[in-house]
Every structure is written in structure tokens, then in C-alpha cells.
mmCIF file of C-alpha atoms in Angstrom:
data_model
loop_
_atom_site.group_PDB
_atom_site.id
_atom_site.type_symbol
_atom_site.label_atom_id
_atom_site.label_comp_id
_atom_site.label_asym_id
_atom_site.label_seq_id
_atom_site.Cartn_x
_atom_site.Cartn_y
_atom_site.Cartn_z
ATOM 1 C CA MET A 1 44.724 -17.410 26.344
ATOM 2 C CA ASN A 2 42.553 -14.300 26.131
ATOM 3 C CA LYS A 3 41.658 -12.038 28.592
ATOM 4 C CA PHE A 4 39.400 -9.555 28.818
ATOM 5 C CA ARG A 5 38.108 -6.754 31.373
ATOM 6 C CA LEU A 6 34.544 -5.667 32.197
ATOM 7 C CA ASN A 7 33.794 -3.190 34.847
ATOM 8 C CA GLY A 8 37.238 -4.257 36.664
ATOM 9 C CA SER A 9 36.518 -7.802 36.792
ATOM 10 C CA ASP A 10 39.192 -10.289 34.445
ATOM 11 C CA ILE A 11 37.933 -12.648 32.367
ATOM 12 C CA PHE A 12 40.618 -15.309 31.086
ATOM 13 C CA ILE A 13 39.364 -17.496 27.950
ATOM 14 C CA GLY A 14 41.481 -20.256 27.202
ATOM 15 C CA TYR A 15 42.552 -23.569 28.813
ATOM 16 C CA ASP A 16 44.341 -24.255 31.748
ATOM 17 C CA VAL A 17 42.823 -20.994 33.282
ATOM 18 C CA ALA A 18 42.460 -22.046 36.755
ATOM 19 C CA SER A 19 46.106 -21.737 37.464
ATOM 20 C CA ARG A 20 45.352 -18.075 37.039
ATOM 21 C CA ILE A 21 43.858 -18.621 40.788
ATOM 22 C CA ASP A 22 47.151 -18.893 42.884
ATOM 23 C CA LEU A 23 48.228 -15.667 40.889
ATOM 24 C CA PHE A 24 45.990 -13.902 42.580
ATOM 25 C CA ILE A 25 45.708 -15.426 45.920
ATOM 26 C CA LYS A 26 49.408 -14.834 46.208
ATOM 27 C CA LYS A 27 48.259 -10.758 46.133
ATOM 28 C CA GLN A 28 45.532 -11.097 48.549
ATOM 29 C CA ALA A 29 45.460 -11.783 52.288
ATOM 30 C CA ILE A 30 43.130 -14.896 51.991
ATOM 31 C CA THR A 31 41.963 -16.320 55.287
ATOM 32 C CA HIS A 32 39.300 -18.951 54.199
ATOM 33 C CA ILE A 33 38.652 -20.969 50.855
ATOM 34 C CA TYR A 34 35.162 -21.990 50.101
ATOM 35 C CA ILE A 35 34.667 -24.103 46.978
ATOM 36 C CA PHE A 36 30.509 -24.200 45.907
ATOM 37 C CA VAL A 37 29.935 -27.192 43.581
ATOM 38 C CA ASP A 38 27.039 -28.949 42.714
ATOM 39 C CA ALA A 39 27.096 -33.280 42.585
ATOM 40 C CA ASN A 40 27.765 -32.615 39.363
ATOM 41 C CA THR A 41 30.838 -30.234 39.403
ATOM 42 C CA GLU A 42 32.010 -32.226 42.035
ATOM 43 C CA LYS A 43 32.532 -35.677 40.157
ATOM 44 C CA TYR A 44 33.617 -34.076 36.651
ATOM 45 C CA CYS A 45 35.377 -30.874 37.566
ATOM 46 C CA LEU A 46 36.520 -30.281 41.293
ATOM 47 C CA LYS A 47 39.484 -32.576 41.076
ATOM 48 C CA SER A 48 41.472 -30.931 38.085
ATOM 49 C CA ILE A 49 40.537 -27.289 39.274
ATOM 50 C CA LEU A 50 42.207 -28.532 42.786
ATOM 51 C CA ASN A 51 45.291 -29.688 40.962
ATOM 52 C CA SER A 52 45.921 -27.069 38.845
ATOM 53 C CA SER A 53 46.711 -24.711 42.461
ATOM 54 C CA ILE A 54 48.611 -25.102 44.946
ATOM 55 C CA TYR A 55 46.713 -22.517 47.214
ATOM 56 C CA LEU A 56 43.800 -24.392 46.962
ATOM 57 C CA LYS A 57 44.708 -27.298 48.719
ATOM 58 C CA LYS A 58 43.384 -26.129 52.290
ATOM 59 C CA ASN A 59 39.542 -25.324 51.118
ATOM 60 C CA GLN A 60 36.311 -26.233 52.532
ATOM 61 C CA VAL A 61 33.783 -27.733 50.177
ATOM 62 C CA ILE A 62 29.961 -26.963 50.117
ATOM 63 C CA LYS A 63 27.935 -29.162 48.101
ATOM 64 C CA LEU A 64 24.957 -27.406 46.859
ATOM 65 C CA PRO A 65 21.736 -29.113 45.265
ATOM 66 C CA VAL A 66 21.158 -29.897 41.927
ATOM 67 C CA GLY A 67 19.049 -27.606 40.163
ATOM 68 C CA GLU A 68 16.837 -24.381 40.410
ATOM 69 C CA TYR A 69 16.000 -25.651 44.267
ATOM 70 C CA THR A 70 19.239 -23.833 44.995
ATOM 71 C CA LYS A 71 18.126 -20.475 44.716
ATOM 72 C CA SER A 72 16.027 -20.726 47.141
ATOM 73 C CA LEU A 73 15.802 -18.358 50.308
ATOM 74 C CA GLN A 74 15.432 -21.667 51.877
ATOM 75 C CA VAL A 75 19.006 -22.950 50.802
ATOM 76 C CA PHE A 76 20.481 -19.061 50.934
ATOM 77 C CA GLU A 77 20.018 -19.032 54.500
ATOM 78 C CA LYS A 78 21.000 -22.666 55.330
ATOM 79 C CA ILE A 79 24.211 -22.072 53.770
ATOM 80 C CA CYS A 80 25.003 -18.707 55.173
ATOM 81 C CA THR A 81 24.629 -20.240 58.841
ATOM 82 C CA LYS A 82 26.816 -22.693 58.180
ATOM 83 C CA LEU A 83 29.671 -20.368 56.614
ATOM 84 C CA LEU A 84 29.439 -18.263 59.699
ATOM 85 C CA SER A 85 29.555 -21.253 61.650
ATOM 86 C CA LYS A 86 32.931 -22.466 59.752
ATOM 87 C CA GLY A 87 34.293 -18.934 60.413
ATOM 88 C CA ILE A 88 34.233 -17.164 57.320
ATOM 89 C CA ASP A 89 35.021 -13.664 57.429
ATOM 90 C CA ARG A 90 35.869 -10.778 54.866
ATOM 91 C CA ASN A 91 38.853 -11.856 53.942
ATOM 92 C CA SER A 92 37.940 -14.873 52.894
ATOM 93 C CA LEU A 93 37.397 -16.225 49.301
ATOM 94 C CA ILE A 94 34.670 -18.089 47.833
ATOM 95 C CA ILE A 95 35.002 -20.087 44.660
ATOM 96 C CA ASN A 96 31.410 -20.897 42.469
ATOM 97 C CA ILE A 97 32.210 -24.365 39.897
ATOM 98 C CA GLY A 98 29.010 -24.729 38.010
ATOM 99 C CA GLY A 99 26.596 -23.503 36.161
ATOM 100 C CA GLY A 100 24.410 -20.542 35.633
ATOM 101 C CA VAL A 101 22.611 -21.684 39.266
ATOM 102 C CA ILE A 102 25.389 -22.111 41.052
ATOM 103 C CA LEU A 103 27.257 -18.602 39.855
ATOM 104 C CA ASP A 104 23.849 -16.899 40.589
ATOM 105 C CA PHE A 105 23.512 -18.574 43.832
ATOM 106 C CA GLY A 106 27.226 -18.172 44.769
ATOM 107 C CA GLY A 107 27.653 -14.885 43.588
ATOM 108 C CA PHE A 108 24.390 -13.599 45.102
ATOM 109 C CA LEU A 109 25.817 -15.014 48.772
ATOM 110 C CA SER A 110 29.199 -13.568 48.202
ATOM 111 C CA SER A 111 27.830 -10.176 47.536
ATOM 112 C CA VAL A 112 25.411 -9.845 50.771
ATOM 113 C CA LEU A 113 26.744 -11.816 53.128
ATOM 114 C CA GLN A 114 29.079 -9.791 55.571
ATOM 115 C CA ARG A 115 28.525 -6.921 53.307
ATOM 116 C CA GLY A 116 30.428 -8.544 50.313
ATOM 117 C CA ILE A 117 33.239 -11.371 50.187
ATOM 118 C CA LYS A 118 35.467 -11.840 47.389
ATOM 119 C CA PHE A 119 34.330 -14.322 44.936
ATOM 120 C CA ILE A 120 35.689 -15.854 41.744
ATOM 121 C CA ASN A 121 33.530 -17.766 38.822
ATOM 122 C CA ILE A 122 34.237 -20.898 36.919
ATOM 123 C CA PRO A 123 31.403 -21.461 34.617
ATOM 124 C CA THR A 124 31.692 -25.680 33.615
ATOM 125 C CA THR A 125 28.526 -25.251 31.368
ATOM 126 C CA LEU A 126 28.672 -23.851 28.056
ATOM 127 C CA LEU A 127 25.712 -21.685 28.625
ATOM 128 C CA ALA A 128 26.984 -20.368 31.797
ATOM 129 C CA GLN A 129 30.349 -19.601 29.522
ATOM 130 C CA VAL A 130 28.896 -17.772 27.268
ATOM 131 C CA ASP A 131 25.968 -15.931 28.983
ATOM 132 C CA ALA A 132 25.502 -16.492 33.132
ATOM 133 C CA SER A 133 29.060 -15.810 34.254
ATOM 134 C CA ILE A 134 29.311 -12.409 32.442
ATOM 135 C CA GLY A 135 28.007 -9.095 33.510
ATOM 136 C CA GLY A 136 27.392 -9.034 37.358
ATOM 137 C CA LYS A 137 24.207 -9.906 37.504
ATOM 138 C CA VAL A 138 23.434 -12.020 40.625
ATOM 139 C CA ALA A 139 19.910 -13.363 42.141
ATOM 140 C CA LEU A 140 18.042 -15.819 44.015
ATOM 141 C CA ASN A 141 14.296 -16.749 43.109
ATOM 142 C CA LEU A 142 11.464 -15.664 44.854
ATOM 143 C CA SER A 143 9.189 -18.856 45.598
ATOM 144 C CA ASP A 144 8.604 -19.726 41.494
ATOM 145 C CA TYR A 145 9.124 -16.218 40.259
ATOM 146 C CA LYS A 146 12.733 -16.254 39.135
ATOM 147 C CA ASN A 147 15.478 -13.930 39.741
ATOM 148 C CA GLN A 148 13.225 -11.331 41.649
ATOM 149 C CA ILE A 149 15.487 -10.869 44.472
ATOM 150 C CA GLY A 150 19.255 -9.911 43.066
ATOM 151 C CA LEU A 151 21.586 -7.366 42.699
ATOM 152 C CA PHE A 152 24.730 -6.083 40.344
ATOM 153 C CA CYS A 153 28.378 -7.432 41.438
ATOM 154 C CA ASN A 154 31.149 -8.909 39.595
ATOM 155 C CA PRO A 155 33.606 -11.719 40.871
ATOM 156 C CA GLN A 156 37.108 -10.703 41.020
ATOM 157 C CA MET A 157 37.755 -12.886 38.074
ATOM 158 C CA THR A 158 36.145 -15.482 35.708
ATOM 159 C CA LEU A 159 37.586 -18.143 34.339
ATOM 160 C CA ILE A 160 36.115 -19.570 31.243
ATOM 161 C CA ASP A 161 37.637 -23.292 29.779
ATOM 162 C CA PRO A 162 36.100 -25.335 27.506
ATOM 163 C CA SER A 163 37.743 -28.435 28.667
ATOM 164 C CA TYR A 164 35.061 -28.459 31.406
ATOM 165 C CA LEU A 165 32.515 -29.056 29.151
ATOM 166 C CA LEU A 166 33.621 -32.525 27.498
ATOM 167 C CA THR A 167 31.335 -34.266 30.059
ATOM 168 C CA LEU A 168 28.062 -32.705 29.260
ATOM 169 C CA SER A 169 25.435 -34.102 27.939
ATOM 170 C CA LYS A 170 23.509 -33.279 24.444
ATOM 171 C CA ASN A 171 20.875 -31.499 26.047
ATOM 172 C CA ASP A 172 23.019 -29.130 27.838
ATOM 173 C CA PHE A 173 24.916 -27.998 24.407
ATOM 174 C CA LEU A 174 21.432 -27.526 23.301
ATOM 175 C CA SER A 175 20.233 -25.310 25.988
ATOM 176 C CA ALA A 176 23.313 -23.333 25.319
ATOM 177 C CA GLN A 177 22.469 -23.231 22.054
ATOM 178 C CA ALA A 178 19.560 -21.034 22.571
ATOM 179 C CA GLU A 179 21.767 -18.176 24.393
ATOM 180 C CA ILE A 180 24.461 -18.376 21.524
ATOM 181 C CA PHE A 181 21.717 -18.277 18.565
ATOM 182 C CA LYS A 182 20.191 -15.065 20.625
ATOM 183 C CA TYR A 183 23.878 -13.447 20.281
ATOM 184 C CA GLY A 184 23.548 -13.910 16.313
ATOM 185 C CA LEU A 185 19.636 -12.441 15.909
ATOM 186 C CA ILE A 186 20.523 -9.037 18.393
ATOM 187 C CA GLU A 187 23.837 -8.065 17.375
ATOM 188 C CA ASP A 188 25.439 -9.722 14.538
ATOM 189 C CA ARG A 189 23.795 -11.275 11.514
ATOM 190 C CA ASN A 190 27.489 -12.975 10.193
ATOM 191 C CA LEU A 191 27.490 -14.423 13.729
ATOM 192 C CA TRP A 192 23.881 -15.504 12.637
ATOM 193 C CA ASN A 193 25.338 -17.175 9.868
ATOM 194 C CA LYS A 194 28.209 -18.813 11.101
ATOM 195 C CA LEU A 195 26.290 -20.329 14.321
ATOM 196 C CA ILE A 196 23.566 -22.430 11.862
ATOM 197 C CA LYS A 197 26.509 -24.095 10.323
ATOM 198 C CA CYS A 198 28.631 -24.591 13.130
ATOM 199 C CA ASN A 199 29.738 -27.862 15.253
ATOM 200 C CA PHE A 200 29.196 -27.399 18.395
ATOM 201 C CA PHE A 201 30.986 -30.479 19.773
ATOM 202 C CA ASN A 202 34.134 -29.299 18.307
ATOM 203 C CA GLN A 203 36.426 -28.171 20.670
ATOM 204 C CA ASP A 204 38.142 -25.629 18.455
ATOM 205 C CA HIS A 205 35.299 -24.287 17.227
ATOM 206 C CA LEU A 206 33.498 -24.212 20.518
ATOM 207 C CA LEU A 207 36.540 -21.699 21.668
ATOM 208 C CA ASP A 208 35.888 -19.186 19.053
ATOM 209 C CA ILE A 209 32.155 -19.495 19.561
ATOM 210 C CA ILE A 210 32.605 -18.824 23.437
ATOM 211 C CA THR A 211 35.226 -15.524 23.085
ATOM 212 C CA GLU A 212 32.782 -14.066 19.938
ATOM 213 C CA CYS A 213 29.642 -14.257 22.218
ATOM 214 C CA VAL A 214 31.759 -13.098 25.082
ATOM 215 C CA LYS A 215 32.684 -10.336 23.545
ATOM 216 C CA ILE A 216 29.576 -9.280 22.512
ATOM 217 C CA LYS A 217 28.006 -9.358 25.858
ATOM 218 C CA ILE A 218 30.898 -7.028 27.581
ATOM 219 C CA LYS A 219 30.171 -4.678 24.561
ATOM 220 C CA ILE A 220 26.648 -4.518 25.428
ATOM 221 C CA VAL A 221 27.219 -4.706 29.048
ATOM 222 C CA GLN A 222 29.670 -1.749 29.175
ATOM 223 C CA SER A 223 27.084 0.395 27.585
ATOM 224 C CA ASP A 224 24.318 0.077 30.164
ATOM 225 C CA TYR A 225 25.545 -1.933 33.303
ATOM 226 C CA LEU A 226 22.897 -1.319 35.433
ATOM 227 C CA ASP A 227 20.271 -2.550 32.447
ATOM 228 C CA TRP A 228 17.579 0.276 32.052
ATOM 229 C CA ASN A 229 18.301 0.593 28.207
ATOM 230 C CA GLN A 230 20.869 -1.418 25.437
ATOM 231 C CA ARG A 231 21.577 -4.290 28.232
ATOM 232 C CA ARG A 232 18.067 -5.216 27.576
ATOM 233 C CA LYS A 233 18.703 -6.388 24.244
ATOM 234 C CA LEU A 234 20.592 -9.022 25.856
ATOM 235 C CA ASN A 235 16.521 -10.007 27.168
ATOM 236 C CA PHE A 236 15.492 -10.987 23.480
ATOM 237 C CA GLY A 237 13.888 -14.440 23.892
ATOM 238 C CA HIS A 238 14.125 -14.269 27.463
ATOM 239 C CA THR A 239 10.613 -12.355 28.605
ATOM 240 C CA ILE A 240 8.455 -15.472 27.652
ATOM 241 C CA ALA A 241 11.161 -18.011 28.150
ATOM 242 C CA HIS A 242 10.770 -16.754 32.154
ATOM 243 C CA ALA A 243 7.687 -17.366 32.704
ATOM 244 C CA VAL A 244 7.990 -20.595 30.733
ATOM 245 C CA GLU A 245 10.533 -21.981 32.864
ATOM 246 C CA SER A 246 8.663 -20.456 35.912
ATOM 247 C CA LEU A 247 5.479 -22.444 34.764
ATOM 248 C CA PHE A 248 7.323 -25.470 34.294
ATOM 249 C CA PHE A 249 9.040 -25.254 37.935
ATOM 250 C CA GLU A 250 5.136 -24.479 39.227
ATOM 251 C CA LEU A 251 3.715 -27.875 37.462
ATOM 252 C CA ASN A 252 6.903 -29.864 39.018
ATOM 253 C CA GLN A 253 8.429 -30.613 35.678
ATOM 254 C CA PRO A 254 11.414 -28.407 35.343
ATOM 255 C CA ILE A 255 12.585 -27.780 31.884
ATOM 256 C CA THR A 256 16.265 -25.953 31.150
ATOM 257 C CA HIS A 257 16.855 -22.494 30.786
ATOM 258 C CA GLY A 258 17.954 -22.982 27.036
ATOM 259 C CA PHE A 259 14.565 -24.979 26.478
ATOM 260 C CA ALA A 260 12.578 -22.404 27.827
ATOM 261 C CA VAL A 261 14.624 -19.593 25.529
ATOM 262 C CA PHE A 262 13.954 -21.422 22.114
ATOM 263 C CA ILE A 263 10.283 -21.081 23.422
ATOM 264 C CA GLY A 264 11.179 -17.305 24.149
ATOM 265 C CA LEU A 265 12.933 -17.021 21.044
ATOM 266 C CA ILE A 266 10.185 -18.156 18.543
ATOM 267 C CA CYS A 267 7.629 -16.675 20.737
ATOM 268 C CA GLU A 268 9.132 -13.054 20.308
ATOM 269 C CA SER A 269 10.627 -13.575 16.797
ATOM 270 C CA TYR A 270 6.585 -13.864 15.746
ATOM 271 C CA ILE A 271 6.067 -10.629 18.073
ATOM 272 C CA SER A 272 8.764 -9.202 16.174
ATOM 273 C CA TYR A 273 7.066 -10.150 12.509
ATOM 274 C CA LYS A 274 3.568 -9.153 13.552
ATOM 275 C CA LYS A 275 4.530 -5.832 15.106
ATOM 276 C CA TYR A 276 7.683 -4.744 14.183
ATOM 277 C CA LYS A 277 8.170 -5.470 10.439
ATOM 278 C CA PHE A 278 10.491 -8.479 10.992
ATOM 279 C CA SER A 279 10.357 -9.975 7.585
ATOM 280 C CA LYS A 280 8.743 -13.109 6.935
ATOM 281 C CA HIS A 281 11.238 -14.917 5.144
ATOM 282 C CA GLN A 282 13.879 -13.965 8.184
ATOM 283 C CA PHE A 283 11.170 -14.960 10.935
ATOM 284 C CA LEU A 284 10.412 -18.440 9.111
ATOM 285 C CA ASN A 285 14.501 -18.977 8.474
ATOM 286 C CA ILE A 286 14.810 -18.818 12.554
ATOM 287 C CA ILE A 287 11.978 -21.338 13.335
ATOM 288 C CA LYS A 288 13.529 -23.642 10.992
ATOM 289 C CA GLU A 289 16.783 -23.276 12.438
ATOM 290 C CA ILE A 290 15.634 -23.924 15.661
ATOM 291 C CA GLN A 291 13.391 -26.739 14.354
ATOM 292 C CA LYS A 292 16.879 -28.558 13.275
ATOM 293 C CA VAL A 293 18.403 -28.650 16.261
ATOM 294 C CA TRP A 294 15.814 -28.623 18.459
ATOM 295 C CA LEU A 295 12.433 -31.022 19.411
ATOM 296 C CA PRO A 296 10.047 -28.206 20.533
ATOM 297 C CA ILE A 297 8.270 -29.287 23.824
ATOM 298 C CA LYS A 298 4.465 -29.323 24.391
ATOM 299 C CA LEU A 299 2.863 -26.079 26.086
ATOM 300 C CA ASP A 300 -0.620 -26.314 26.581
ATOM 301 C CA ALA A 301 -3.182 -23.526 26.318
ATOM 302 C CA GLN A 302 -4.608 -24.141 29.592
ATOM 303 C CA TYR A 303 -1.472 -22.777 31.591
ATOM 304 C CA ASP A 304 -1.821 -19.491 29.332
ATOM 305 C CA ASN A 305 -2.934 -17.336 32.178
ATOM 306 C CA LEU A 306 -0.110 -18.793 33.898
ATOM 307 C CA ILE A 307 2.133 -17.206 31.659
ATOM 308 C CA LEU A 308 0.808 -14.140 31.815
ATOM 309 C CA LYS A 309 0.573 -14.239 35.959
ATOM 310 C CA TYR A 310 4.719 -14.607 35.854
ATOM 311 C CA LEU A 311 5.159 -12.045 32.751
ATOM 312 C CA LYS A 312 3.157 -9.565 35.207
ATOM 313 C CA VAL A 313 6.353 -9.479 37.627
ATOM 314 C CA ASP A 314 9.124 -9.488 34.495
ATOM 315 C CA LYS A 315 11.672 -6.464 35.900
ATOM 316 C CA LYS A 316 11.385 -4.623 32.262
ATOM 317 C CA ASN A 317 8.120 -3.973 32.676
ATOM 318 C CA ALA A 318 6.858 0.020 33.267
ATOM 319 C CA ASP A 319 3.277 1.251 34.825
ATOM 320 C CA TYR A 320 1.682 -2.380 34.307
ATOM 321 C CA LYS A 321 2.394 -2.807 31.023
ATOM 322 C CA PHE A 322 4.750 -5.600 29.435
ATOM 323 C CA ASN A 323 7.984 -4.460 28.025
ATOM 324 C CA PHE A 324 9.569 -6.631 25.403
ATOM 325 C CA THR A 325 12.884 -6.902 23.644
ATOM 326 C CA LEU A 326 12.118 -7.472 19.918
ATOM 327 C CA ILE A 327 14.080 -7.399 16.508
ATOM 328 C CA THR A 328 13.233 -5.685 13.077
ATOM 329 C CA GLU A 329 16.232 -8.319 11.704
ATOM 330 C CA ILE A 330 18.536 -10.366 12.019
ATOM 331 C CA GLY A 331 21.636 -8.767 13.871
ATOM 332 C CA SER A 332 19.598 -5.618 14.996
ATOM 333 C CA ALA A 333 17.090 -5.605 18.128
ATOM 334 C CA ILE A 334 15.243 -2.831 19.742
ATOM 335 C CA VAL A 335 14.406 -2.542 23.766
ATOM 336 C CA ASN A 336 11.373 -1.259 25.891
ATOM 337 C CA CYS A 337 8.918 -2.337 23.198
ATOM 338 C CA PRO A 338 5.310 -2.144 24.118
ATOM 339 C CA VAL A 339 3.334 -5.713 23.967
ATOM 340 C CA SER A 340 -0.510 -6.690 24.403
ATOM 341 C CA THR A 341 -1.416 -9.349 26.597
ATOM 342 C CA ASN A 342 -3.261 -10.579 22.546
ATOM 343 C CA ASP A 343 0.195 -10.418 21.070
ATOM 344 C CA ILE A 344 1.430 -12.570 23.843
ATOM 345 C CA LEU A 345 -1.603 -14.946 23.512
ATOM 346 C CA LEU A 346 -1.106 -15.241 19.339
ATOM 347 C CA SER A 347 2.519 -15.673 19.682
ATOM 348 C CA LEU A 348 2.072 -18.832 22.020
ATOM 349 C CA ASP A 349 -0.831 -20.228 19.478
ATOM 350 C CA TYR A 350 1.475 -19.663 16.859
ATOM 351 C CA TYR A 351 4.189 -22.123 19.012
ATOM 352 C CA ARG A 352 1.441 -24.645 19.610
ATOM 353 C CA LYS A 353 -0.100 -24.526 15.988
ATOM 354 C CA ASN A 354 3.208 -24.521 13.568
ATOM 355 C CA VAL A 355 6.114 -25.162 15.967
ATOM 356 C CA TYR A 356 5.142 -27.976 18.054
ATOM 357 C CA THR A 357 4.092 -30.816 16.015
ATOM 358 C CA GLY A 358 4.877 -34.438 18.558
ATOM 359 C CA THR A 359 3.971 -35.408 21.728
ATOM 360 C CA LYS A 360 6.763 -34.313 23.830
#
């Protein structure tokens, strides 16, 4: 088992890490325990977590909807009201079991309800284990705008166990692969070279990959916890990705976060190549490796203005100007790069003409 610490919050990576819950609860005067799940984590993960603990026998399970709708103000109000009716108090403990949506929602609710309730994160998707569960960002969506209502708050601890990934679909793994590719592109060329040869469905490989990604994220977050400078490296691929994700949500055709990140990585690598002397050879290498694992999805030009609409509320923007994180070479990123509307449109056009080739 590996243990890390970030801003007073413990992160455990390994098998049977849920046993750490009892060690934590023993030292606390916990009055009530509430466990947040969705239909998937209730079916595949909840039982094994409950079986690993003595103290979790007396709990109240709160079942949340599957998908981004959970991160709405409507669901937030409904769940807060339900918890208050069940007698939640500031000595309670909330345990979030799920992917990024549940961790975002549960972390935000825990941070603000009654001015703060202790919470533990148990990420059960690969994407959440390598990214969403680390760093203290918690958020809700505002209508179709992603993560516009949020704050920074760390859980008491984060328990990362690769065995929870055994029930995931191939698309779940692909979605995470986009986020994992990002780490190699922004910080570690050797990791990138390792990732493009890696078998993501091998449990031993997974534990190693998860640990390496968590180390990189901790290192970056520790240098800039509140996300004003170097932490923005982690946004590579995500500026366009969040806008694309919001677009498909508005169209009532939601796509996974990771699939949106693949689009973002392609478009933002293109902008890096055109504006910041990122080499054509490395740029084409990124496209080639993404196309090996992912079938690009259709992105009609008629929606470009909607993508720009969502980009205008990106949190990195300053003085009404687009601010991106870009790469100068594989393994090296720069933050706060001004990017024009035309740069963005050209990158989307490149994606349509050179990357998307099917009818999906």
C-alpha cells in the first residue's frame, strides 16, 4: 500500500484500502454515517466496502442519479433537505463512493452543508482514481455550464483501490486514458512513452499507472493549490473539452468527460503546434496514438458558436480573453497562453477534416 499526503489529507493506494475507514472512525466522535452511491456503485462496490468495516454497519445509503444531472442545484437542494430530515450534524461523516460526478457532488455538499462535514472519497472509476479524487476541487454545474459553482476542500482521506475497476466497461477505461495521456504530455515524456505501450486492462500495470499519475498531480497541486499558475498545467486539453462536454449536454447527447478530453487534447495540441513551436512530428505522434485507442466522434461546425459560448465562461479567462494551457514539447507545458477565437475555430476545423473520419 502506498500512502501520500496533500494539504493535510491522506491518500492511500492499494488493495483493501477500505479497511482504513475503521482506523479513521475509531479516532473520531462520529454520530452518523451517510454513504453516497449511484446505481452502479451500489451494485458493484458497496457490499465489499461495507464488508471491510465494522463501523459502516450502521449507515444510511443515499442513492444519487447516474450522470451529470447529479451536479445540478436541484439535486443539491433535494439531497441537503433529505440529510437534514435524517438528522445530519457536524459530527457526521459522508463517504462518497463513485466516479467524478459523485466525488464532485458529495465533496461540495460536505464542504458547505452546516459549514462543513467530514467526508471520505472512494473513487471507483479509473478516471476518478487518477484525477478527480485528488486536489481538493469540488463543484456543481450551473445549468449547462460545467463546474461554475465550486470551492477547494480536501476529504479526510482518499482510498484508491484498483480492484473496484474490474467491473468497468471498455469505454470507462478509454475515458480515463485521455486523462492519463495528459499527465505524460504536460509533465513526463518517459511516462508518455510508457503509456502508449501499456496494457490498461492489466491490474499490475494499472496500480503502477495510477500511482505515477497521483504523484504527478500531488506535485503540481502542492506548488499552486488555488490554481492561479502552475496547477493550470492540469487543464491541458480541458479548456476545449469542458466546452464540448457542455455542448453535448445541452444537446441532450452527453458524452463522457474523457471522450471530450480526447477532443481537447487534439485541438489544443494543434494550437500548440501552430502558435508555440510545438514540433509537427510530436503533434502528429499524439494524433496517431490517440487514434489507436479511440474512435473520434462527430463535431458539427454548426455548433462552433455554442462551443465559443461555453469557452467564454472558462475560469482561466482574464479580461474577456481566452487563456489556455499549451505544450511546447511532449512532457512540458506552459500556462496562461493567450489564444484567439480564430485559433480555436481552426483547431476544431482541423479535428473535423483530419481526425474525425467516420459517421459516429
